[in-house]
PDB file of C-alpha atoms in Angstrom:
ATOM      1  CA  UNK B   1    -116.433 170.270 129.675  1.00 50.00           C
ATOM      2  CA  UNK B   2    -117.454 172.406 125.867  1.00 60.00           C
ATOM      3  CA  UNK B   3    -118.812 171.052 122.923  1.00 66.00           C
ATOM      4  CA  UNK B   4    -115.984 171.587 120.140  1.00 74.00           C
ATOM      5  CA  UNK B   5    -116.723 173.833 117.668  1.00 78.00           C
ATOM      6  CA  UNK B   6    -116.083 172.859 114.052  1.00 80.00           C
ATOM      7  CA  UNK B   7    -117.931 175.437 111.635  1.00 86.00           C
ATOM      8  CA  UNK B   8    -118.228 179.140 112.570  1.00 83.00           C
ATOM      9  CA  UNK B   9    -118.754 182.368 111.682  1.00 87.00           C
ATOM     10  CA  UNK B  10    -118.251 185.994 113.463  1.00 86.00           C
ATOM     11  CA  UNK B  11    -117.223 189.896 112.835  1.00 87.00           C
ATOM     12  CA  UNK B  12    -113.925 190.452 114.017  1.00 82.00           C
ATOM     13  CA  UNK B  13    -112.443 194.338 114.027  1.00 83.00           C
ATOM     14  CA  UNK B  14    -109.053 195.474 114.826  1.00 83.00           C
ATOM     15  CA  UNK B  15    -107.732 198.318 116.155  1.00 88.00           C
ATOM     16  CA  UNK B  16    -104.106 199.250 115.956  1.00 92.00           C
ATOM     17  CA  UNK B  17    -103.658 201.148 119.895  1.00 95.00           C
ATOM     18  CA  UNK B  18    -100.774 202.719 121.704  1.00 96.00           C
ATOM     19  CA  UNK B  19    -100.079 201.821 125.627  1.00 96.00           C
ATOM     20  CA  UNK B  20    -101.939 204.418 126.627  1.00 97.00           C
ATOM     21  CA  UNK B  21    -105.017 203.491 124.775  1.00 96.00           C
ATOM     22  CA  UNK B  22    -104.580 199.741 125.572  1.00 94.00           C
ATOM     23  CA  UNK B  23    -105.507 200.809 129.262  1.00 95.00           C
ATOM     24  CA  UNK B  24    -107.891 203.319 128.808  1.00 95.00           C
ATOM     25  CA  UNK B  25    -109.962 200.607 126.855  1.00 93.00           C
ATOM     26  CA  UNK B  26    -108.780 197.745 129.845  1.00 90.00           C
ATOM     27  CA  UNK B  27    -110.012 200.108 132.552  1.00 93.00           C
ATOM     28  CA  UNK B  28    -113.355 200.787 130.406  1.00 94.00           C
ATOM     29  CA  UNK B  29    -114.485 197.578 129.468  1.00 92.00           C
ATOM     30  CA  UNK B  30    -113.881 195.672 132.957  1.00 89.00           C
ATOM     31  CA  UNK B  31    -117.500 196.072 133.936  1.00 89.00           C
ATOM     32  CA  UNK B  32    -118.679 195.380 130.396  1.00 92.00           C
ATOM     33  CA  UNK B  33    -116.718 192.115 130.232  1.00 87.00           C
ATOM     34  CA  UNK B  34    -116.632 188.786 131.841  1.00 86.00           C
ATOM     35  CA  UNK B  35    -114.044 186.049 131.349  1.00 81.00           C
ATOM     36  CA  UNK B  36    -114.082 183.082 129.868  1.00 78.00           C
ATOM     37  CA  UNK B  37    -112.930 179.892 131.474  1.00 76.00           C
ATOM     38  CA  UNK B  38    -110.114 180.294 130.020  1.00 73.00           C
ATOM     39  CA  UNK B  39    -108.917 183.972 130.703  1.00 77.00           C
ATOM     40  CA  UNK B  40    -104.807 182.935 130.920  1.00 81.00           C
ATOM     41  CA  UNK B  41    -104.355 180.442 128.838  1.00 84.00           C
ATOM     42  CA  UNK B  42    -102.193 179.931 125.741  1.00 91.00           C
ATOM     43  CA  UNK B  43    -103.178 179.795 122.203  1.00 92.00           C
ATOM     44  CA  UNK B  44    -100.675 178.606 119.856  1.00 94.00           C
ATOM     45  CA  UNK B  45    -100.347 178.648 115.956  1.00 95.00           C
ATOM     46  CA  UNK B  46     -98.343 177.952 113.012  1.00 95.00           C
ATOM     47  CA  UNK B  47     -99.683 179.405 109.828  1.00 95.00           C
ATOM     48  CA  UNK B  48     -98.876 178.305 106.479  1.00 96.00           C
ATOM     49  CA  UNK B  49     -98.368 179.534 103.722  1.00 95.00           C
ATOM     50  CA  UNK B  50     -97.307 179.029  99.526  1.00 94.00           C
ATOM     51  CA  UNK B  51     -93.064 179.395  99.485  1.00 95.00           C
ATOM     52  CA  UNK B  52     -93.090 182.408  98.305  1.00 96.00           C
ATOM     53  CA  UNK B  53     -96.263 183.985 100.595  1.00 95.00           C
ATOM     54  CA  UNK B  54     -98.354 183.756  98.569  1.00 95.00           C
ATOM     55  CA  UNK B  55    -101.103 184.791 101.089  1.00 94.00           C
ATOM     56  CA  UNK B  56     -99.879 186.782 103.138  1.00 93.00           C
ATOM     57  CA  UNK B  57     -99.192 188.931 101.063  1.00 94.00           C
ATOM     58  CA  UNK B  58    -102.716 188.646  99.270  1.00 94.00           C
ATOM     59  CA  UNK B  59    -104.015 189.193 103.213  1.00 91.00           C
ATOM     60  CA  UNK B  60    -102.477 192.386 103.699  1.00 91.00           C
ATOM     61  CA  UNK B  61    -103.633 193.324 100.467  1.00 94.00           C
ATOM     62  CA  UNK B  62    -107.127 194.013 102.602  1.00 89.00           C
ATOM     63  CA  UNK B  63    -108.744 191.652  99.547  1.00 93.00           C
ATOM     64  CA  UNK B  64    -112.564 191.613 100.244  1.00 94.00           C
ATOM     65  CA  UNK B  65    -111.593 187.291 100.535  1.00 95.00           C
ATOM     66  CA  UNK B  66    -108.966 185.891 101.878  1.00 94.00           C
ATOM     67  CA  UNK B  67    -107.816 182.763 103.676  1.00 94.00           C
ATOM     68  CA  UNK B  68    -105.354 180.934 105.125  1.00 95.00           C
ATOM     69  CA  UNK B  69    -104.151 178.188 106.618  1.00 97.00           C
ATOM     70  CA  UNK B  70    -102.889 177.052 110.473  1.00 96.00           C
ATOM     71  CA  UNK B  71    -102.549 174.379 113.049  1.00 97.00           C
ATOM     72  CA  UNK B  72    -103.530 175.700 116.500  1.00 95.00           C
ATOM     73  CA  UNK B  73    -103.614 174.177 120.445  1.00 94.00           C
ATOM     74  CA  UNK B  74    -105.264 175.388 123.193  1.00 90.00           C
ATOM     75  CA  UNK B  75    -102.459 175.120 125.344  1.00 89.00           C
ATOM     76  CA  UNK B  76     -98.941 174.080 124.621  1.00 91.00           C
ATOM     77  CA  UNK B  77     -99.341 170.909 122.707  1.00 88.00           C
ATOM     78  CA  UNK B  78     -97.421 167.816 123.981  1.00 90.00           C
ATOM     79  CA  UNK B  79     -95.931 165.331 121.679  1.00 89.00           C
ATOM     80  CA  UNK B  80     -99.093 162.594 122.247  1.00 90.00           C
ATOM     81  CA  UNK B  81    -101.635 165.707 122.517  1.00 92.00           C
ATOM     82  CA  UNK B  82    -103.779 167.247 119.527  1.00 93.00           C
ATOM     83  CA  UNK B  83    -104.209 170.021 117.270  1.00 95.00           C
ATOM     84  CA  UNK B  84    -106.795 171.527 115.191  1.00 95.00           C
ATOM     85  CA  UNK B  85    -106.219 172.159 111.263  1.00 96.00           C
ATOM     86  CA  UNK B  86    -108.103 174.672 110.202  1.00 96.00           C
ATOM     87  CA  UNK B  87    -109.342 177.194 107.406  1.00 96.00           C
ATOM     88  CA  UNK B  88    -110.382 180.686 108.309  1.00 94.00           C
ATOM     89  CA  UNK B  89    -111.869 182.437 105.164  1.00 94.00           C
ATOM     90  CA  UNK B  90    -112.883 186.396 105.512  1.00 93.00           C
ATOM     91  CA  UNK B  91    -115.608 187.621 103.226  1.00 93.00           C
ATOM     92  CA  UNK B  92    -116.640 191.000 103.473  1.00 90.00           C
ATOM     93  CA  UNK B  93    -115.593 190.945 106.889  1.00 87.00           C
ATOM     94  CA  UNK B  94    -117.490 188.281 107.917  1.00 93.00           C
ATOM     95  CA  UNK B  95    -114.570 185.626 108.932  1.00 93.00           C
ATOM     96  CA  UNK B  96    -115.517 181.468 108.298  1.00 94.00           C
ATOM     97  CA  UNK B  97    -113.666 179.088 110.344  1.00 94.00           C
ATOM     98  CA  UNK B  98    -114.142 175.676 109.713  1.00 94.00           C
ATOM     99  CA  UNK B  99    -111.441 172.971 111.936  1.00 95.00           C
ATOM    100  CA  UNK B 100    -110.553 169.116 112.830  1.00 95.00           C
ATOM    101  CA  UNK B 101    -109.381 168.003 115.979  1.00 94.00           C
ATOM    102  CA  UNK B 102    -106.343 165.501 115.686  1.00 94.00           C
ATOM    103  CA  UNK B 103    -103.538 164.236 116.787  1.00 93.00           C
ATOM    104  CA  UNK B 104    -100.477 166.410 116.458  1.00 95.00           C
ATOM    105  CA  UNK B 105     -97.930 163.299 115.044  1.00 94.00           C
ATOM    106  CA  UNK B 106    -101.228 162.233 112.559  1.00 95.00           C
ATOM    107  CA  UNK B 107    -101.388 165.795 111.523  1.00 95.00           C
ATOM    108  CA  UNK B 108     -97.231 166.730 110.865  1.00 94.00           C
ATOM    109  CA  UNK B 109     -97.236 163.400 109.420  1.00 95.00           C
ATOM    110  CA  UNK B 110    -100.576 164.765 107.045  1.00 96.00           C
ATOM    111  CA  UNK B 111     -99.478 168.182 105.993  1.00 95.00           C
ATOM    112  CA  UNK B 112     -95.893 165.986 105.261  1.00 94.00           C
ATOM    113  CA  UNK B 113     -97.255 164.826 103.005  1.00 94.00           C
ATOM    114  CA  UNK B 114     -98.848 161.529 104.537  1.00 94.00           C
ATOM    115  CA  UNK B 115    -102.074 159.670 105.231  1.00 94.00           C
ATOM    116  CA  UNK B 116    -104.828 161.468 106.622  1.00 93.00           C
ATOM    117  CA  UNK B 117    -105.369 161.383 110.032  1.00 93.00           C
ATOM    118  CA  UNK B 118    -108.906 160.364 111.239  1.00 88.00           C
ATOM    119  CA  UNK B 119    -111.463 163.147 111.984  1.00 90.00           C
ATOM    120  CA  UNK B 120    -114.804 163.501 113.086  1.00 87.00           C
ATOM    121  CA  UNK B 121    -116.126 165.586 110.303  1.00 88.00           C
ATOM    122  CA  UNK B 122    -114.248 163.850 106.954  1.00 91.00           C
ATOM    123  CA  UNK B 123    -116.393 166.983 104.822  1.00 93.00           C
ATOM    124  CA  UNK B 124    -114.265 169.867 106.348  1.00 94.00           C
ATOM    125  CA  UNK B 125    -110.810 167.211 106.355  1.00 94.00           C
ATOM    126  CA  UNK B 126    -111.665 167.156 102.005  1.00 95.00           C
ATOM    127  CA  UNK B 127    -111.966 171.003 101.976  1.00 94.00           C
ATOM    128  CA  UNK B 128    -108.121 171.266 104.080  1.00 95.00           C
ATOM    129  CA  UNK B 129    -107.352 168.915 101.687  1.00 95.00           C
ATOM    130  CA  UNK B 130    -108.009 170.959  98.298  1.00 94.00           C
ATOM    131  CA  UNK B 131    -106.362 174.116 100.146  1.00 93.00           C
ATOM    132  CA  UNK B 132    -103.312 171.832 100.800  1.00 90.00           C
TER     133      UNK B 132
END
Protein backbone atom coordinates (compact mmCIF):
# COMPACT_ATOMS: atom_id res chain seq x y z
CA UNK A 1 0.00 0.00 0.00
CA UNK A 2 1.29 3.45 -0.88
CA UNK A 3 1.92 6.05 1.79
CA UNK A 4 -0.81 8.63 2.29
CA UNK A 5 0.08 12.12 1.17
CA UNK A 6 -1.21 14.75 3.62
CA UNK A 7 -0.14 17.98 1.97
CA UNK A 8 0.71 18.71 -1.64
CA UNK A 9 0.44 21.12 -4.52
CA UNK A 10 -0.27 20.71 -8.22
CA UNK A 11 -1.33 22.63 -11.27
CA UNK A 12 -4.83 21.85 -12.53
CA UNK A 13 -6.14 22.75 -15.95
CA UNK A 14 -9.80 22.10 -16.69
CA UNK A 15 -11.45 22.18 -20.09
CA UNK A 16 -15.03 21.86 -21.25
CA UNK A 17 -15.19 19.25 -24.03
CA UNK A 18 -18.03 17.98 -26.13
CA UNK A 19 -18.37 14.20 -26.71
CA UNK A 20 -16.42 14.22 -29.95
CA UNK A 21 -13.51 16.17 -28.45
CA UNK A 22 -13.48 13.87 -25.41
CA UNK A 23 -13.34 10.74 -27.58
CA UNK A 24 -10.50 12.15 -29.72
CA UNK A 25 -8.55 13.19 -26.62
CA UNK A 26 -8.86 9.73 -25.04
CA UNK A 27 -7.56 8.11 -28.22
CA UNK A 28 -4.67 10.58 -28.49
CA UNK A 29 -3.65 10.07 -24.84
CA UNK A 30 -3.85 6.25 -24.82
CA UNK A 31 -0.19 5.77 -25.68
CA UNK A 32 0.98 8.42 -23.18
CA UNK A 33 -0.97 7.55 -20.02
CA UNK A 34 -0.57 4.56 -17.72
CA UNK A 35 -3.50 3.77 -15.40
CA UNK A 36 -2.73 4.11 -11.69
CA UNK A 37 -3.44 1.40 -9.11
CA UNK A 38 -7.13 2.36 -8.98
CA UNK A 39 -8.20 3.12 -12.58
CA UNK A 40 -11.89 2.48 -11.96
CA UNK A 41 -12.32 3.42 -8.32
CA UNK A 42 -15.22 5.42 -6.95
CA UNK A 43 -14.43 8.73 -5.28
CA UNK A 44 -17.13 10.31 -3.11
CA UNK A 45 -17.07 13.99 -2.08
CA UNK A 46 -19.21 16.26 0.05
CA UNK A 47 -18.37 19.94 -0.38
CA UNK A 48 -19.30 22.27 2.47
CA UNK A 49 -20.30 25.90 2.11
CA UNK A 50 -21.81 28.76 4.07
CA UNK A 51 -25.63 29.05 4.34
CA UNK A 52 -25.59 31.69 1.58
CA UNK A 53 -23.21 29.67 -0.67
CA UNK A 54 -20.39 32.17 -0.29
CA UNK A 55 -17.61 29.71 -1.21
CA UNK A 56 -19.06 28.52 -4.49
CA UNK A 57 -20.16 32.01 -5.52
CA UNK A 58 -16.65 33.30 -4.88
CA UNK A 59 -15.15 30.35 -6.76
CA UNK A 60 -17.31 30.98 -9.82
CA UNK A 61 -15.94 34.52 -10.05
CA UNK A 62 -12.54 32.97 -10.95
CA UNK A 63 -10.56 34.88 -8.29
CA UNK A 64 -6.77 34.63 -8.01
CA UNK A 65 -7.29 32.98 -4.58
CA UNK A 66 -10.07 30.64 -3.48
CA UNK A 67 -10.58 27.86 -1.00
CA UNK A 68 -12.97 24.97 -0.45
CA UNK A 69 -13.62 22.39 2.24
CA UNK A 70 -14.72 18.84 1.54
CA UNK A 71 -14.96 15.36 2.96
CA UNK A 72 -13.69 12.70 0.55
CA UNK A 73 -13.60 8.92 0.46
CA UNK A 74 -11.92 6.61 -1.98
CA UNK A 75 -14.57 3.99 -2.53
CA UNK A 76 -18.09 4.18 -1.14
CA UNK A 77 -17.65 4.84 2.60
CA UNK A 78 -18.94 2.34 5.10
CA UNK A 79 -20.41 3.27 8.47
CA UNK A 80 -17.13 2.28 10.12
CA UNK A 81 -14.74 3.47 7.43
CA UNK A 82 -12.41 6.43 7.21
CA UNK A 83 -12.64 9.65 5.22
CA UNK A 84 -10.40 12.60 4.47
CA UNK A 85 -11.26 16.11 5.59
CA UNK A 86 -9.58 18.39 3.07
CA UNK A 87 -8.95 22.07 2.59
CA UNK A 88 -8.27 22.93 -1.05
CA UNK A 89 -6.77 26.31 -1.82
CA UNK A 90 -6.02 27.65 -5.26
CA UNK A 91 -3.71 30.59 -5.75
CA UNK A 92 -2.52 31.88 -9.09
CA UNK A 93 -3.31 28.60 -10.85
CA UNK A 94 -1.66 26.28 -8.30
CA UNK A 95 -3.81 24.00 -6.13
CA UNK A 96 -2.70 23.30 -2.56
CA UNK A 97 -4.42 20.54 -0.64
CA UNK A 98 -4.09 19.71 3.06
CA UNK A 99 -5.97 16.82 4.58
CA UNK A 100 -6.40 14.53 7.55
CA UNK A 101 -7.76 11.00 7.69
CA UNK A 102 -10.27 10.14 10.39
CA UNK A 103 -13.09 7.79 11.27
CA UNK A 104 -16.27 8.70 9.40
CA UNK A 105 -18.40 8.75 12.57
CA UNK A 106 -15.95 11.01 14.41
CA UNK A 107 -15.69 13.25 11.35
CA UNK A 108 -19.43 13.72 11.01
CA UNK A 109 -19.78 14.35 14.76
CA UNK A 110 -17.00 16.95 14.61
CA UNK A 111 -18.62 18.71 11.66
CA UNK A 112 -21.88 18.88 13.63
CA UNK A 113 -20.05 20.72 16.42
CA UNK A 114 -18.64 17.81 18.40
CA UNK A 115 -15.11 17.09 19.57
CA UNK A 116 -12.13 17.04 17.26
CA UNK A 117 -11.30 13.57 15.93
CA UNK A 118 -7.98 11.83 16.53
CA UNK A 119 -5.71 12.49 13.53
CA UNK A 120 -2.06 12.04 12.57
CA UNK A 121 -1.46 15.74 11.89
CA UNK A 122 -2.98 18.08 14.50
CA UNK A 123 -1.62 21.14 12.64
CA UNK A 124 -3.77 20.41 9.60
CA UNK A 125 -6.77 19.72 11.84
CA UNK A 126 -6.19 23.12 13.45
CA UNK A 127 -6.30 24.71 9.97
CA UNK A 128 -9.58 22.89 9.31
CA UNK A 129 -10.92 24.13 12.64
CA UNK A 130 -10.01 27.71 11.72
CA UNK A 131 -11.64 27.33 8.30
CA UNK A 132 -14.74 25.79 9.85
